[in-house]
Amino acid sequence: MKRIGKVILFGVCLGLVLVLIQNSFQIPEDLFMQGYWIAAIVVVLGALAINIFYNLYYTAKMKKLLPLLFGGEPRRYIEGMEALIKTAKDKTLRSTLKLNLAAGYMEEKDYGTAISLLEAVEPRQLRVDSARVVRAINLCESYFLAGQREKAQTLYDSSRPLFAKFRTGKLYGGSIAIVDVLSEISRGEFDRAKALLDKAKSTYKEAYLQKAYEEIGAILEKPQE
């Protein structure tokens, strides 16, 4: 939003300068307006192009770091993501980077740091529901695994409509299924949790989910109070 505000301010200033030029050189109004609109379109398109390339640059940098996260090198992933955050200026982009950084701390099982990062990112700072659902999934999971059951269940319940939009999709369906299982475990519904875990295993077979399946399975195998 700040960048948009700067573009608008620049446009206003440019308009004032052009009016001054028109008056100084007595340029006919029809010719002046034609040049004015051409200049305005060039400014807007230029601002959009800069914004697109700016975000594409950071998206490419993030994608290069992902193999570290999934390849068992979360510390290097975290260091790389923190370096990107230091240079990013756009508020929405910084929020997205923080979501990705939190994933690194979750991989290290440092749920306290992950929670701090995710709580600092308000849903309204994220432009699309796909980013909001990532925040909700990871924050729910971190709450559950950190033993903050009340916060976890409150967020889980309030996020049901958002989860419903992505539950059947391949990209987030498996992660939402894991949060479903953790919710049942938290409520003491262990048989229900086991049934949901088995269903998730048979439905979502992506490699990145297998570790979570194993860890949750180990929890369910322990004697329950």
mmCIF file of C-alpha atoms in Angstrom:
data_model
loop_
_atom_site.group_PDB
_atom_site.id
_atom_site.type_symbol
_atom_site.label_atom_id
_atom_site.label_comp_id
_atom_site.label_asym_id
_atom_site.label_seq_id
_atom_site.Cartn_x
_atom_site.Cartn_y
_atom_site.Cartn_z
ATOM 1 C CA MET A 1 0.000 0.000 0.000
ATOM 2 C CA LYS A 2 2.849 2.412 0.742
ATOM 3 C CA ARG A 3 4.243 1.864 -2.750
ATOM 4 C CA ILE A 4 0.837 2.610 -4.280
ATOM 5 C CA GLY A 5 0.611 5.762 -2.179
ATOM 6 C CA LYS A 6 4.007 6.883 -3.459
ATOM 7 C CA VAL A 7 2.895 6.303 -7.045
ATOM 8 C CA ILE A 8 -0.250 8.397 -6.481
ATOM 9 C CA LEU A 9 1.777 11.174 -4.855
ATOM 10 C CA PHE A 10 4.237 11.079 -7.746
ATOM 11 C CA GLY A 11 1.336 11.295 -10.196
ATOM 12 C CA VAL A 12 -0.100 14.351 -8.440
ATOM 13 C CA CYS A 13 3.283 16.077 -8.446
ATOM 14 C CA LEU A 14 3.788 15.182 -12.105
ATOM 15 C CA GLY A 15 0.386 16.654 -12.918
ATOM 16 C CA LEU A 16 1.251 19.928 -11.196
ATOM 17 C CA VAL A 17 4.564 20.124 -13.058
ATOM 18 C CA LEU A 18 2.827 19.486 -16.379
ATOM 19 C CA VAL A 19 0.236 22.186 -15.674
ATOM 20 C CA LEU A 20 3.080 24.592 -14.961
ATOM 21 C CA ILE A 21 4.749 23.594 -18.253
ATOM 22 C CA GLN A 22 1.474 24.100 -20.148
ATOM 23 C CA ASN A 23 0.982 27.560 -18.730
ATOM 24 C CA SER A 24 4.616 28.550 -19.266
ATOM 25 C CA PHE A 25 4.774 27.473 -22.907
ATOM 26 C CA GLN A 26 1.085 28.100 -23.702
ATOM 27 C CA ILE A 27 0.546 24.595 -25.055
ATOM 28 C CA PRO A 28 -2.965 24.041 -26.527
ATOM 29 C CA GLU A 29 -5.180 22.179 -24.062
ATOM 30 C CA ASP A 30 -6.069 19.288 -26.419
ATOM 31 C CA LEU A 31 -2.410 18.638 -27.238
ATOM 32 C CA PHE A 32 -1.453 19.007 -23.582
ATOM 33 C CA MET A 33 -4.108 16.511 -22.402
ATOM 34 C CA GLN A 34 -3.014 13.985 -25.008
ATOM 35 C CA GLY A 35 0.547 14.154 -23.703
ATOM 36 C CA TYR A 36 -0.688 14.124 -20.117
ATOM 37 C CA TRP A 37 -2.599 10.845 -20.528
ATOM 38 C CA ILE A 38 0.285 9.208 -22.353
ATOM 39 C CA ALA A 39 2.614 10.189 -19.518
ATOM 40 C CA ALA A 40 0.118 8.939 -16.906
ATOM 41 C CA ILE A 41 -0.219 5.554 -18.601
ATOM 42 C CA VAL A 42 3.569 5.205 -18.863
ATOM 43 C CA VAL A 43 3.960 6.004 -15.138
ATOM 44 C CA VAL A 44 1.285 3.498 -14.059
ATOM 45 C CA LEU A 45 2.575 0.705 -16.302
ATOM 46 C CA GLY A 46 6.127 1.390 -15.163
ATOM 47 C CA ALA A 47 5.114 1.186 -11.500
ATOM 48 C CA LEU A 48 3.253 -2.085 -12.101
ATOM 49 C CA ALA A 49 6.212 -3.573 -13.972
ATOM 50 C CA ILE A 50 8.614 -2.633 -11.176
ATOM 51 C CA ASN A 51 6.281 -4.155 -8.565
ATOM 52 C CA ILE A 52 5.912 -7.400 -10.553
ATOM 53 C CA PHE A 53 9.639 -7.831 -11.126
ATOM 54 C CA TYR A 54 10.338 -6.939 -7.485
ATOM 55 C CA ASN A 55 8.057 -9.739 -6.243
ATOM 56 C CA LEU A 56 9.257 -12.210 -8.886
ATOM 57 C CA TYR A 57 12.832 -11.611 -7.761
ATOM 58 C CA TYR A 58 12.031 -12.558 -4.157
ATOM 59 C CA THR A 59 9.824 -15.470 -5.226
ATOM 60 C CA ALA A 60 12.753 -16.917 -7.187
ATOM 61 C CA LYS A 61 15.030 -16.470 -4.167
ATOM 62 C CA MET A 62 12.530 -18.268 -1.920
ATOM 63 C CA LYS A 63 12.193 -21.181 -4.335
ATOM 64 C CA LYS A 64 15.980 -21.640 -4.357
ATOM 65 C CA LEU A 65 15.910 -22.018 -0.555
ATOM 66 C CA LEU A 66 13.133 -24.657 -0.464
ATOM 67 C CA PRO A 67 15.433 -27.636 -1.234
ATOM 68 C CA LEU A 68 17.304 -26.800 1.975
ATOM 69 C CA LEU A 69 14.093 -27.024 4.000
ATOM 70 C CA PHE A 70 12.995 -30.323 2.482
ATOM 71 C CA GLY A 71 16.552 -31.654 2.304
ATOM 72 C CA GLY A 72 17.180 -31.659 6.032
ATOM 73 C CA GLU A 73 19.067 -28.366 6.271
ATOM 74 C CA PRO A 74 16.594 -26.095 8.087
ATOM 75 C CA ARG A 75 19.319 -23.952 9.656
ATOM 76 C CA ARG A 76 20.715 -22.914 6.258
ATOM 77 C CA TYR A 77 17.149 -22.345 5.065
ATOM 78 C CA ILE A 78 16.456 -20.106 8.059
ATOM 79 C CA GLU A 79 19.639 -18.099 7.498
ATOM 80 C CA GLY A 80 18.775 -17.592 3.839
ATOM 81 C CA MET A 81 15.202 -16.545 4.613
ATOM 82 C CA GLU A 82 16.309 -14.123 7.328
ATOM 83 C CA ALA A 83 18.703 -12.523 4.835
ATOM 84 C CA LEU A 84 15.815 -11.970 2.400
ATOM 85 C CA ILE A 85 13.639 -10.411 5.108
ATOM 86 C CA LYS A 86 16.374 -7.894 5.902
ATOM 87 C CA THR A 87 16.363 -6.564 2.348
ATOM 88 C CA ALA A 88 12.619 -6.739 1.587
ATOM 89 C CA LYS A 89 10.814 -3.400 1.880
ATOM 90 C CA ASP A 90 7.234 -4.251 0.930
ATOM 91 C CA LYS A 91 5.115 -5.070 4.010
ATOM 92 C CA THR A 92 3.075 -7.813 2.331
ATOM 93 C CA LEU A 93 6.203 -9.417 0.933
ATOM 94 C CA ARG A 94 7.836 -9.342 4.381
ATOM 95 C CA SER A 95 4.756 -11.059 5.830
ATOM 96 C CA THR A 96 5.006 -13.807 3.209
ATOM 97 C CA LEU A 97 8.714 -14.244 3.939
ATOM 98 C CA LYS A 98 7.933 -14.566 7.652
ATOM 99 C CA LEU A 99 5.479 -17.384 6.879
ATOM 100 C CA ASN A 100 8.269 -19.191 5.065
ATOM 101 C CA LEU A 101 10.753 -18.470 7.851
ATOM 102 C CA ALA A 102 8.357 -19.932 10.426
ATOM 103 C CA ALA A 103 8.318 -23.190 8.438
ATOM 104 C CA GLY A 104 12.066 -23.464 8.998
ATOM 105 C CA TYR A 105 11.699 -23.105 12.748
ATOM 106 C CA MET A 106 8.895 -25.662 12.719
ATOM 107 C CA GLU A 107 11.248 -28.082 10.977
ATOM 108 C CA GLU A 108 13.743 -27.470 13.803
ATOM 109 C CA LYS A 109 10.874 -28.076 16.268
ATOM 110 C CA ASP A 110 11.371 -24.588 17.665
ATOM 111 C CA TYR A 111 7.637 -24.020 17.895
ATOM 112 C CA GLY A 112 7.958 -21.034 20.224
ATOM 113 C CA THR A 113 9.839 -19.006 17.613
ATOM 114 C CA ALA A 114 7.516 -20.205 14.852
ATOM 115 C CA ILE A 115 4.492 -19.108 16.891
ATOM 116 C CA SER A 116 5.992 -15.663 17.511
ATOM 117 C CA LEU A 117 6.597 -15.181 13.782
ATOM 118 C CA LEU A 118 3.155 -16.414 12.743
ATOM 119 C CA GLU A 119 1.287 -14.437 15.386
ATOM 120 C CA ALA A 120 3.069 -11.276 14.212
ATOM 121 C CA VAL A 121 1.612 -11.753 10.719
ATOM 122 C CA GLU A 122 -2.013 -10.659 10.774
ATOM 123 C CA PRO A 123 -4.317 -12.278 8.175
ATOM 124 C CA ARG A 124 -5.229 -8.844 6.770
ATOM 125 C CA GLN A 125 -1.548 -8.353 5.861
ATOM 126 C CA LEU A 126 -1.847 -11.272 3.436
ATOM 127 C CA ARG A 127 -3.480 -10.556 0.090
ATOM 128 C CA VAL A 128 -4.731 -14.023 -0.841
ATOM 129 C CA ASP A 129 -6.505 -16.884 0.941
ATOM 130 C CA SER A 130 -3.744 -19.334 -0.021
ATOM 131 C CA ALA A 131 -1.324 -17.344 2.177
ATOM 132 C CA ARG A 132 -3.904 -17.056 4.958
ATOM 133 C CA VAL A 133 -4.501 -20.804 4.995
ATOM 134 C CA VAL A 134 -0.743 -21.456 5.238
ATOM 135 C CA ARG A 135 -0.595 -19.188 8.278
ATOM 136 C CA ALA A 136 -3.610 -20.890 9.870
ATOM 137 C CA ILE A 137 -2.283 -24.414 9.215
ATOM 138 C CA ASN A 138 1.211 -23.722 10.525
ATOM 139 C CA LEU A 139 0.028 -21.743 13.536
ATOM 140 C CA CYS A 140 -2.516 -24.424 14.463
ATOM 141 C CA GLU A 141 0.124 -27.135 14.149
ATOM 142 C CA SER A 142 2.659 -25.142 16.163
ATOM 143 C CA TYR A 143 0.125 -24.460 18.917
ATOM 144 C CA PHE A 144 -0.830 -28.135 19.117
ATOM 145 C CA LEU A 145 2.758 -29.389 19.168
ATOM 146 C CA ALA A 146 3.822 -26.727 21.691
ATOM 147 C CA GLY A 147 1.067 -27.897 24.038
ATOM 148 C CA GLN A 148 -0.983 -24.697 23.713
ATOM 149 C CA ARG A 149 -4.183 -26.649 23.242
ATOM 150 C CA GLU A 150 -6.696 -23.915 23.978
ATOM 151 C CA LYS A 151 -5.156 -21.501 21.478
ATOM 152 C CA ALA A 152 -4.825 -24.305 18.959
ATOM 153 C CA GLN A 153 -8.457 -25.374 19.220
ATOM 154 C CA THR A 154 -9.739 -21.796 19.129
ATOM 155 C CA LEU A 155 -7.794 -21.058 15.950
ATOM 156 C CA TYR A 156 -8.752 -24.417 14.436
ATOM 157 C CA ASP A 157 -12.461 -23.760 15.020
ATOM 158 C CA SER A 158 -12.324 -20.194 13.687
ATOM 159 C CA SER A 159 -10.403 -21.384 10.605
ATOM 160 C CA ARG A 160 -12.916 -24.059 9.564
ATOM 161 C CA PRO A 161 -14.429 -21.963 6.712
ATOM 162 C CA LEU A 162 -10.940 -21.206 5.378
ATOM 163 C CA PHE A 163 -9.866 -24.855 5.668
ATOM 164 C CA ALA A 164 -13.036 -25.925 3.854
ATOM 165 C CA LYS A 165 -11.963 -23.940 0.773
ATOM 166 C CA PHE A 166 -8.696 -25.874 0.479
ATOM 167 C CA ARG A 167 -9.457 -29.205 2.143
ATOM 168 C CA THR A 168 -9.924 -31.201 -1.050
ATOM 169 C CA GLY A 169 -7.024 -29.600 -2.898
ATOM 170 C CA LYS A 170 -3.746 -31.423 -3.398
ATOM 171 C CA LEU A 171 -1.599 -28.477 -2.346
ATOM 172 C CA TYR A 172 -2.950 -27.973 1.191
ATOM 173 C CA GLY A 173 -5.318 -30.902 1.738
ATOM 174 C CA GLY A 174 -2.707 -33.115 3.372
ATOM 175 C CA SER A 175 -1.530 -30.387 5.750
ATOM 176 C CA ILE A 176 -5.115 -29.632 6.761
ATOM 177 C CA ALA A 177 -5.681 -33.361 7.343
ATOM 178 C CA ILE A 178 -2.700 -33.382 9.724
ATOM 179 C CA VAL A 179 -4.174 -30.478 11.678
ATOM 180 C CA ASP A 180 -7.482 -32.402 11.827
ATOM 181 C CA VAL A 181 -5.671 -35.341 13.416
ATOM 182 C CA LEU A 182 -3.870 -33.116 15.922
ATOM 183 C CA SER A 183 -7.188 -31.542 16.891
ATOM 184 C CA GLU A 184 -8.685 -34.968 17.649
ATOM 185 C CA ILE A 185 -5.611 -35.931 19.684
ATOM 186 C CA SER A 186 -5.866 -32.684 21.632
ATOM 187 C CA ARG A 187 -9.503 -33.434 22.472
ATOM 188 C CA GLY A 188 -8.651 -36.981 23.572
ATOM 189 C CA GLU A 189 -10.436 -38.603 20.617
ATOM 190 C CA PHE A 190 -7.626 -41.055 19.869
ATOM 191 C CA ASP A 191 -9.640 -43.607 17.883
ATOM 192 C CA ARG A 192 -10.994 -40.832 15.721
ATOM 193 C CA ALA A 193 -7.464 -39.460 15.311
ATOM 194 C CA LYS A 194 -6.143 -42.852 14.190
ATOM 195 C CA ALA A 195 -8.951 -43.201 11.642
ATOM 196 C CA LEU A 196 -8.260 -39.724 10.234
ATOM 197 C CA LEU A 197 -4.522 -40.424 10.093
ATOM 198 C CA ASP A 198 -5.090 -43.641 8.128
ATOM 199 C CA LYS A 199 -7.377 -41.781 5.730
ATOM 200 C CA ALA A 200 -4.798 -39.026 5.267
ATOM 201 C CA LYS A 201 -2.054 -41.573 4.522
ATOM 202 C CA SER A 202 -4.132 -43.205 1.821
ATOM 203 C CA THR A 203 -5.288 -39.909 0.309
ATOM 204 C CA TYR A 204 -2.225 -37.656 0.455
ATOM 205 C CA LYS A 205 0.999 -39.469 -0.380
ATOM 206 C CA GLU A 206 3.340 -36.535 -0.990
ATOM 207 C CA ALA A 207 6.873 -37.111 0.273
ATOM 208 C CA TYR A 208 6.945 -34.028 2.507
ATOM 209 C CA LEU A 209 3.983 -35.384 4.535
ATOM 210 C CA GLN A 210 5.523 -38.746 5.399
ATOM 211 C CA LYS A 211 7.640 -37.443 8.291
ATOM 212 C CA ALA A 212 4.590 -35.828 9.883
ATOM 213 C CA TYR A 213 2.626 -39.073 9.508
ATOM 214 C CA GLU A 214 5.389 -40.978 11.288
ATOM 215 C CA GLU A 215 5.654 -38.485 14.137
ATOM 216 C CA ILE A 216 1.892 -38.363 14.707
ATOM 217 C CA GLY A 217 1.720 -42.153 14.490
ATOM 218 C CA ALA A 218 4.362 -42.360 17.219
ATOM 219 C CA ILE A 219 2.263 -40.087 19.418
ATOM 220 C CA LEU A 220 -0.786 -42.286 18.936
ATOM 221 C CA GLU A 221 1.198 -45.460 19.720
ATOM 222 C CA LYS A 222 2.150 -44.185 23.168
ATOM 223 C CA PRO A 223 -0.072 -45.253 26.081
ATOM 224 C CA GLN A 224 -2.759 -42.643 26.476
ATOM 225 C CA GLU A 225 -3.846 -41.325 29.872
#
